[in-house]
Amino acid sequence: DAGITQSPRHKVTETGTPVTLRCHQTENHRYMYWYRQDPGHGLRLIHYSYGVKDTDKGEVSDGYSVSRSKTEDFLLTLESATSSQTSVYFCAISALGVSSYEQYFGPGTRLTVT
Amino acid sequence: DQQVKQNSPSLSVQEGRISILNCDYTNSMFDYFLWYKKYPAEGPTFLISISSIKDKNEDGRFTVFLNKSAKHLSLHIVPSQPGDSAVYFCAAVPEGNEKLTFGTGTRLTIIP
């Protein structure tokens, strides 16, 4: 199994509060991603990183920010949580080699915004 | 605009029979396709992939078929086993791109 951990695994928070989710990898992979999974929508990309301090937006980035100060850590922040951000969040990593686009996922964080 | 579509939200198959999961895409730039399997309360795990230069890729009980002209791929599992019960996602990516586009998933239930 790829060495990816996510913390916390579960969180309940109130509307309007800030929340930070952490993804940690031990694989030294260059690319890291944050997705959310919702019924009927599959996995949707929020933000991704292609190196330390290098990040870009995905298809559902509004209301989220990210930071990557070290290769192994990728943080996802909800500046002011809303009920629509209740979801399961997955981090993924990729080495993105030639003809190899596999991403490897962490165990997920279940976030509930009340 | 859903560029990768899995039109069957669920599928039930008898144990030992063949399971066929389907996926359609609209973006002709997609060059590489992947299937992921997801159990409840776990992250998705990579299952099998195929490049657009091939029309078939096989790995044990799992075979992926690609029909580029129809923009269609399918995952065949034979024989189906109870442990195959999971949600399956297909994903696609253009060559050289770092972002996967996922379908909405198909929940496969294997009936003992």
PDB file of C-alpha atoms in Angstrom:
ATOM      1  CA  ASP A   1       0.000   0.000   0.000  1.00  0.00           C
ATOM      2  CA  ALA A   2       1.157   3.510  -0.816  1.00  0.00           C
ATOM      3  CA  GLY A   3       2.178   5.396   2.321  1.00  0.00           C
ATOM      4  CA  ILE A   4      -0.586   7.969   2.529  1.00  0.00           C
ATOM      5  CA  THR A   5      -2.279   9.072   5.715  1.00  0.00           C
ATOM      6  CA  GLN A   6      -5.016  11.595   6.267  1.00  0.00           C
ATOM      7  CA  SER A   7      -5.930  13.381   9.469  1.00  0.00           C
ATOM      8  CA  PRO A   8      -8.365  13.687  11.010  1.00  0.00           C
ATOM      9  CA  ARG A   9     -10.348  10.698   9.749  1.00  0.00           C
ATOM     10  CA  HIS A  10     -13.626  12.146  10.993  1.00  0.00           C
ATOM     11  CA  LYS A  11     -14.611  15.678  11.896  1.00  0.00           C
ATOM     12  CA  VAL A  12     -17.804  17.460  12.809  1.00  0.00           C
ATOM     13  CA  THR A  13     -17.700  21.229  12.725  1.00  0.00           C
ATOM     14  CA  GLU A  14     -20.078  24.156  12.715  1.00  0.00           C
ATOM     15  CA  THR A  15     -20.922  26.425   9.827  1.00  0.00           C
ATOM     16  CA  GLY A  16     -18.535  29.349   9.589  1.00  0.00           C
ATOM     17  CA  THR A  17     -15.598  27.744  11.353  1.00  0.00           C
ATOM     18  CA  PRO A  18     -12.238  27.145   9.648  1.00  0.00           C
ATOM     19  CA  VAL A  19     -11.156  23.562   9.050  1.00  0.00           C
ATOM     20  CA  THR A  20      -7.829  22.136   7.917  1.00  0.00           C
ATOM     21  CA  LEU A  21      -7.363  18.610   6.630  1.00  0.00           C
ATOM     22  CA  ARG A  22      -3.901  17.097   6.374  1.00  0.00           C
ATOM     23  CA  CYS A  23      -2.466  14.627   3.898  1.00  0.00           C
ATOM     24  CA  HIS A  24       0.923  13.059   4.556  1.00  0.00           C
ATOM     25  CA  GLN A  25       2.881  10.795   2.191  1.00  0.00           C
ATOM     26  CA  THR A  26       6.030   8.784   2.648  1.00  0.00           C
ATOM     27  CA  GLU A  27       6.515   7.982  -1.067  1.00  0.00           C
ATOM     28  CA  ASN A  28       8.256  11.236  -2.070  1.00  0.00           C
ATOM     29  CA  HIS A  29       5.854  11.588  -5.010  1.00  0.00           C
ATOM     30  CA  ARG A  30       5.765  14.929  -6.774  1.00  0.00           C
ATOM     31  CA  TYR A  31       2.026  15.184  -7.373  1.00  0.00           C
ATOM     32  CA  MET A  32      -0.623  15.419  -4.659  1.00  0.00           C
ATOM     33  CA  TYR A  33      -4.366  15.902  -5.039  1.00  0.00           C
ATOM     34  CA  TRP A  34      -7.441  16.648  -2.991  1.00  0.00           C
ATOM     35  CA  TYR A  35     -10.813  15.233  -4.071  1.00  0.00           C
ATOM     36  CA  ARG A  36     -14.273  15.201  -2.622  1.00  0.00           C
ATOM     37  CA  GLN A  37     -16.694  12.339  -3.082  1.00  0.00           C
ATOM     38  CA  ASP A  38     -20.406  12.960  -3.093  1.00  0.00           C
ATOM     39  CA  PRO A  39     -23.332  10.727  -4.123  1.00  0.00           C
ATOM     40  CA  GLY A  40     -24.109  11.135  -7.792  1.00  0.00           C
ATOM     41  CA  HIS A  41     -20.912  13.068  -8.471  1.00  0.00           C
ATOM     42  CA  GLY A  42     -18.143  10.529  -8.109  1.00  0.00           C
ATOM     43  CA  LEU A  43     -14.726  11.975  -7.305  1.00  0.00           C
ATOM     44  CA  ARG A  44     -14.206  15.630  -8.077  1.00  0.00           C
ATOM     45  CA  LEU A  45     -10.852  17.380  -7.985  1.00  0.00           C
ATOM     46  CA  ILE A  46     -10.603  20.328  -5.601  1.00  0.00           C
ATOM     47  CA  HIS A  47      -6.933  21.349  -5.858  1.00  0.00           C
ATOM     48  CA  TYR A  48      -3.687  19.667  -6.731  1.00  0.00           C
ATOM     49  CA  SER A  49       0.028  20.272  -6.309  1.00  0.00           C
ATOM     50  CA  TYR A  50       2.878  19.557  -8.694  1.00  0.00           C
ATOM     51  CA  GLY A  51       5.646  20.444  -6.288  1.00  0.00           C
ATOM     52  CA  VAL A  52       6.489  22.330  -3.104  1.00  0.00           C
ATOM     53  CA  LYS A  53       4.630  25.654  -3.174  1.00  0.00           C
ATOM     54  CA  ASP A  54       3.216  24.803  -6.633  1.00  0.00           C
ATOM     55  CA  THR A  55      -0.546  24.331  -6.634  1.00  0.00           C
ATOM     56  CA  ASP A  56      -3.448  24.724  -9.027  1.00  0.00           C
ATOM     57  CA  LYS A  57      -7.222  24.644  -8.952  1.00  0.00           C
ATOM     58  CA  GLY A  58      -9.443  21.727  -9.825  1.00  0.00           C
ATOM     59  CA  GLU A  59     -13.072  21.739 -10.918  1.00  0.00           C
ATOM     60  CA  VAL A  60     -14.604  22.486  -7.482  1.00  0.00           C
ATOM     61  CA  SER A  61     -12.072  24.805  -5.834  1.00  0.00           C
ATOM     62  CA  ASP A  62     -14.412  27.570  -4.599  1.00  0.00           C
ATOM     63  CA  GLY A  63     -14.315  27.826  -0.801  1.00  0.00           C
ATOM     64  CA  TYR A  64     -11.098  25.822  -0.493  1.00  0.00           C
ATOM     65  CA  SER A  65      -7.427  26.696  -0.303  1.00  0.00           C
ATOM     66  CA  VAL A  66      -4.336  24.490  -0.154  1.00  0.00           C
ATOM     67  CA  SER A  67      -0.727  24.704   0.862  1.00  0.00           C
ATOM     68  CA  ARG A  68       2.314  22.534   0.346  1.00  0.00           C
ATOM     69  CA  SER A  69       5.406  23.639   2.209  1.00  0.00           C
ATOM     70  CA  LYS A  70       7.047  20.199   2.213  1.00  0.00           C
ATOM     71  CA  THR A  71       7.027  17.376  -0.327  1.00  0.00           C
ATOM     72  CA  GLU A  72       5.308  15.045   2.103  1.00  0.00           C
ATOM     73  CA  ASP A  73       2.474  17.286   3.328  1.00  0.00           C
ATOM     74  CA  PHE A  74      -0.509  18.767   1.499  1.00  0.00           C
ATOM     75  CA  LEU A  75      -3.053  20.744   3.501  1.00  0.00           C
ATOM     76  CA  LEU A  76      -6.633  21.523   2.509  1.00  0.00           C
ATOM     77  CA  THR A  77      -8.307  24.446   4.284  1.00  0.00           C
ATOM     78  CA  LEU A  78     -11.938  25.408   4.371  1.00  0.00           C
ATOM     79  CA  GLU A  79     -11.730  29.041   5.445  1.00  0.00           C
ATOM     80  CA  SER A  80     -15.357  29.209   6.558  1.00  0.00           C
ATOM     81  CA  ALA A  81     -17.098  25.854   6.390  1.00  0.00           C
ATOM     82  CA  THR A  82     -20.574  25.591   4.856  1.00  0.00           C
ATOM     83  CA  SER A  83     -23.068  22.723   4.904  1.00  0.00           C
ATOM     84  CA  SER A  84     -22.441  22.147   1.184  1.00  0.00           C
ATOM     85  CA  GLN A  85     -18.884  21.143   2.115  1.00  0.00           C
ATOM     86  CA  THR A  86     -20.130  18.150   4.058  1.00  0.00           C
ATOM     87  CA  SER A  87     -18.440  15.339   2.160  1.00  0.00           C
ATOM     88  CA  VAL A  88     -15.784  12.670   2.188  1.00  0.00           C
ATOM     89  CA  TYR A  89     -12.392  14.063   1.259  1.00  0.00           C
ATOM     90  CA  PHE A  90      -9.655  11.990  -0.300  1.00  0.00           C
ATOM     91  CA  CYS A  91      -6.024  12.803  -0.822  1.00  0.00           C
ATOM     92  CA  ALA A  92      -4.113  11.123  -3.639  1.00  0.00           C
ATOM     93  CA  ILE A  93      -0.522  11.001  -4.823  1.00  0.00           C
ATOM     94  CA  SER A  94       1.072  10.245  -8.153  1.00  0.00           C
ATOM     95  CA  ALA A  95       4.552   9.787  -9.519  1.00  0.00           C
ATOM     96  CA  LEU A  96       3.235  10.495 -13.047  1.00  0.00           C
ATOM     97  CA  GLY A  97       5.761   8.490 -14.996  1.00  0.00           C
ATOM     98  CA  VAL A  98       5.792   7.781 -18.717  1.00  0.00           C
ATOM     99  CA  SER A  99       2.482   6.151 -19.696  1.00  0.00           C
ATOM    100  CA  SER A 100       1.646   5.848 -16.035  1.00  0.00           C
ATOM    101  CA  TYR A 101      -1.086   8.024 -14.655  1.00  0.00           C
ATOM    102  CA  GLU A 102      -2.080   5.995 -11.627  1.00  0.00           C
ATOM    103  CA  GLN A 103      -2.988   7.885  -8.520  1.00  0.00           C
ATOM    104  CA  TYR A 104      -2.962   6.280  -5.091  1.00  0.00           C
ATOM    105  CA  PHE A 105      -5.496   7.342  -2.520  1.00  0.00           C
ATOM    106  CA  GLY A 106      -5.501   7.836   1.203  1.00  0.00           C
ATOM    107  CA  PRO A 107      -8.215   6.426   3.475  1.00  0.00           C
ATOM    108  CA  GLY A 108     -10.359   9.553   3.437  1.00  0.00           C
ATOM    109  CA  THR A 109     -11.694  12.136   5.895  1.00  0.00           C
ATOM    110  CA  ARG A 110     -15.412  12.308   6.585  1.00  0.00           C
ATOM    111  CA  LEU A 111     -16.339  15.927   7.272  1.00  0.00           C
ATOM    112  CA  THR A 112     -19.736  16.980   8.556  1.00  0.00           C
ATOM    113  CA  VAL A 113     -20.629  20.680   8.711  1.00  0.00           C
ATOM    114  CA  THR A 114     -23.657  21.351  10.923  1.00  0.00           C
TER     115      THR A 114
ATOM    116  CA  ASP B   1     -20.586  18.741 -18.385  1.00  0.00           C
ATOM    117  CA  GLN B   2     -19.843  15.146 -17.446  1.00  0.00           C
ATOM    118  CA  GLN B   3     -16.967  14.079 -19.684  1.00  0.00           C
ATOM    119  CA  VAL B   4     -16.813  10.566 -18.228  1.00  0.00           C
ATOM    120  CA  LYS B   5     -20.122   8.807 -17.723  1.00  0.00           C
ATOM    121  CA  GLN B   6     -21.095   5.639 -15.951  1.00  0.00           C
ATOM    122  CA  ASN B   7     -24.767   5.335 -16.764  1.00  0.00           C
ATOM    123  CA  SER B   8     -25.508   2.373 -14.520  1.00  0.00           C
ATOM    124  CA  PRO B   9     -25.489   3.412 -10.856  1.00  0.00           C
ATOM    125  CA  SER B  10     -25.779  -0.194  -9.748  1.00  0.00           C
ATOM    126  CA  LEU B  11     -25.371  -3.738 -11.020  1.00  0.00           C
ATOM    127  CA  SER B  12     -26.099  -7.123  -9.432  1.00  0.00           C
ATOM    128  CA  VAL B  13     -24.423 -10.292 -10.674  1.00  0.00           C
ATOM    129  CA  GLN B  14     -24.538 -13.886  -9.538  1.00  0.00           C
ATOM    130  CA  GLU B  15     -21.326 -15.258  -8.056  1.00  0.00           C
ATOM    131  CA  GLY B  16     -19.284 -17.083 -10.685  1.00  0.00           C
ATOM    132  CA  ARG B  17     -20.830 -15.203 -13.605  1.00  0.00           C
ATOM    133  CA  ILE B  18     -19.299 -12.353 -15.592  1.00  0.00           C
ATOM    134  CA  SER B  19     -19.636  -8.758 -14.418  1.00  0.00           C
ATOM    135  CA  ILE B  20     -19.494  -6.078 -17.105  1.00  0.00           C
ATOM    136  CA  LEU B  21     -19.151  -2.453 -16.072  1.00  0.00           C
ATOM    137  CA  ASN B  22     -19.433   0.236 -18.708  1.00  0.00           C
ATOM    138  CA  CYS B  23     -18.026   3.717 -19.117  1.00  0.00           C
ATOM    139  CA  ASP B  24     -18.484   6.306 -21.872  1.00  0.00           C
ATOM    140  CA  TYR B  25     -16.489   9.449 -22.499  1.00  0.00           C
ATOM    141  CA  THR B  26     -16.928  12.528 -24.642  1.00  0.00           C
ATOM    142  CA  ASN B  27     -13.470  14.109 -24.722  1.00  0.00           C
ATOM    143  CA  SER B  28     -11.511  12.804 -27.721  1.00  0.00           C
ATOM    144  CA  MET B  29      -8.282  14.027 -26.111  1.00  0.00           C
ATOM    145  CA  PHE B  30      -8.468  11.320 -23.448  1.00  0.00           C
ATOM    146  CA  ASP B  31      -5.581   8.964 -24.006  1.00  0.00           C
ATOM    147  CA  TYR B  32      -5.340   6.784 -20.953  1.00  0.00           C
ATOM    148  CA  PHE B  33      -8.071   5.128 -18.969  1.00  0.00           C
ATOM    149  CA  LEU B  34      -8.150   3.631 -15.489  1.00  0.00           C
ATOM    150  CA  TRP B  35     -10.498   1.654 -13.291  1.00  0.00           C
ATOM    151  CA  TYR B  36     -10.637   2.019  -9.534  1.00  0.00           C
ATOM    152  CA  LYS B  37     -12.412  -0.074  -6.936  1.00  0.00           C
ATOM    153  CA  LYS B  38     -13.728   1.363  -3.698  1.00  0.00           C
ATOM    154  CA  TYR B  39     -14.915  -0.387  -0.563  1.00  0.00           C
ATOM    155  CA  PRO B  40     -16.964   1.510   2.058  1.00  0.00           C
ATOM    156  CA  ALA B  41     -14.908   3.657   4.437  1.00  0.00           C
ATOM    157  CA  GLU B  42     -11.744   3.148   2.374  1.00  0.00           C
ATOM    158  CA  GLY B  43      -9.983   5.095  -0.344  1.00  0.00           C
ATOM    159  CA  PRO B  44     -10.252   4.020  -3.990  1.00  0.00           C
ATOM    160  CA  THR B  45      -7.651   1.493  -5.100  1.00  0.00           C
ATOM    161  CA  PHE B  46      -6.221   1.264  -8.586  1.00  0.00           C
ATOM    162  CA  LEU B  47      -7.379  -1.824 -10.456  1.00  0.00           C
ATOM    163  CA  ILE B  48      -6.338  -1.796 -14.107  1.00  0.00           C
ATOM    164  CA  SER B  49      -5.584   0.669 -16.886  1.00  0.00           C
ATOM    165  CA  ILE B  50      -5.375   0.856 -20.648  1.00  0.00           C
ATOM    166  CA  SER B  51      -3.642   3.128 -23.095  1.00  0.00           C
ATOM    167  CA  SER B  52      -5.442   4.300 -26.223  1.00  0.00           C
ATOM    168  CA  ILE B  53      -2.921   2.445 -28.383  1.00  0.00           C
ATOM    169  CA  LYS B  54      -4.439  -0.815 -27.145  1.00  0.00           C
ATOM    170  CA  ASP B  55      -7.958  -2.184 -27.292  1.00  0.00           C
ATOM    171  CA  LYS B  56      -7.606  -4.731 -24.501  1.00  0.00           C
ATOM    172  CA  ASN B  57      -5.656  -5.179 -21.305  1.00  0.00           C
ATOM    173  CA  GLU B  58      -5.922  -8.184 -19.042  1.00  0.00           C
ATOM    174  CA  ASP B  59      -4.858  -8.789 -15.455  1.00  0.00           C
ATOM    175  CA  GLY B  60      -6.044 -12.036 -13.936  1.00  0.00           C
ATOM    176  CA  ARG B  61      -9.839 -11.989 -13.625  1.00  0.00           C
ATOM    177  CA  PHE B  62     -10.015  -8.381 -14.830  1.00  0.00           C
ATOM    178  CA  THR B  63     -10.032  -7.282 -18.467  1.00  0.00           C
ATOM    179  CA  VAL B  64     -10.578  -3.792 -19.777  1.00  0.00           C
ATOM    180  CA  PHE B  65     -11.741  -3.238 -23.345  1.00  0.00           C
ATOM    181  CA  LEU B  66     -11.464   0.077 -25.163  1.00  0.00           C
ATOM    182  CA  ASN B  67     -13.464   1.067 -28.243  1.00  0.00           C
ATOM    183  CA  LYS B  68     -12.058   4.443 -29.283  1.00  0.00           C
ATOM    184  CA  SER B  69     -14.437   4.993 -32.178  1.00  0.00           C
ATOM    185  CA  ALA B  70     -17.398   4.574 -29.824  1.00  0.00           C
ATOM    186  CA  LYS B  71     -15.642   6.384 -26.958  1.00  0.00           C
ATOM    187  CA  HIS B  72     -16.526   3.462 -24.757  1.00  0.00           C
ATOM    188  CA  LEU B  73     -14.667   1.241 -22.340  1.00  0.00           C
ATOM    189  CA  SER B  74     -15.756  -1.678 -20.266  1.00  0.00           C
ATOM    190  CA  LEU B  75     -14.400  -3.694 -17.365  1.00  0.00           C
ATOM    191  CA  HIS B  76     -15.047  -7.428 -17.351  1.00  0.00           C
ATOM    192  CA  ILE B  77     -14.665  -9.451 -14.175  1.00  0.00           C
ATOM    193  CA  VAL B  78     -14.803 -13.197 -14.587  1.00  0.00           C
ATOM    194  CA  PRO B  79     -15.604 -15.142 -12.566  1.00  0.00           C
ATOM    195  CA  SER B  80     -17.226 -12.692 -10.172  1.00  0.00           C
ATOM    196  CA  GLN B  81     -16.536 -13.254  -6.492  1.00  0.00           C
ATOM    197  CA  PRO B  82     -18.221 -11.855  -3.348  1.00  0.00           C
ATOM    198  CA  GLY B  83     -15.131  -9.752  -2.619  1.00  0.00           C
ATOM    199  CA  ASP B  84     -15.723  -7.917  -5.893  1.00  0.00           C
ATOM    200  CA  SER B  85     -18.749  -6.190  -4.357  1.00  0.00           C
ATOM    201  CA  ALA B  86     -17.692  -2.532  -4.323  1.00  0.00           C
ATOM    202  CA  VAL B  87     -18.124   0.748  -6.164  1.00  0.00           C
ATOM    203  CA  TYR B  88     -16.153   0.942  -9.403  1.00  0.00           C
ATOM    204  CA  PHE B  89     -15.006   4.221 -10.901  1.00  0.00           C
ATOM    205  CA  CYS B  90     -13.605   4.713 -14.359  1.00  0.00           C
ATOM    206  CA  ALA B  91     -11.257   7.621 -14.993  1.00  0.00           C
ATOM    207  CA  ALA B  92      -9.627   9.184 -18.024  1.00  0.00           C
ATOM    208  CA  VAL B  93      -6.760  11.558 -18.738  1.00  0.00           C
ATOM    209  CA  PRO B  94      -5.209  13.165 -21.833  1.00  0.00           C
ATOM    210  CA  GLU B  95      -1.591  12.290 -22.521  1.00  0.00           C
ATOM    211  CA  GLY B  96       0.811  14.403 -20.506  1.00  0.00           C
ATOM    212  CA  ASN B  97      -1.929  15.770 -18.259  1.00  0.00           C
ATOM    213  CA  GLU B  98      -1.725  15.346 -14.512  1.00  0.00           C
ATOM    214  CA  LYS B  99      -5.464  15.455 -13.754  1.00  0.00           C
ATOM    215  CA  LEU B 100      -7.812  12.480 -13.896  1.00  0.00           C
ATOM    216  CA  THR B 101     -11.493  12.911 -14.722  1.00  0.00           C
ATOM    217  CA  PHE B 102     -13.663  10.379 -12.900  1.00  0.00           C
ATOM    218  CA  GLY B 103     -17.054   8.931 -13.660  1.00  0.00           C
ATOM    219  CA  THR B 104     -19.818   8.835 -11.060  1.00  0.00           C
ATOM    220  CA  GLY B 105     -19.295   5.189 -10.201  1.00  0.00           C
ATOM    221  CA  THR B 106     -21.198   1.896 -10.441  1.00  0.00           C
ATOM    222  CA  ARG B 107     -22.034  -0.108  -7.330  1.00  0.00           C
ATOM    223  CA  LEU B 108     -21.465  -3.793  -8.077  1.00  0.00           C
ATOM    224  CA  THR B 109     -23.129  -6.375  -5.857  1.00  0.00           C
ATOM    225  CA  ILE B 110     -22.172 -10.026  -6.219  1.00  0.00           C
ATOM    226  CA  ILE B 111     -24.964 -12.334  -5.114  1.00  0.00           C
ATOM    227  CA  PRO B 112     -23.737 -15.585  -3.492  1.00  0.00           C
TER     228      PRO B 112
END
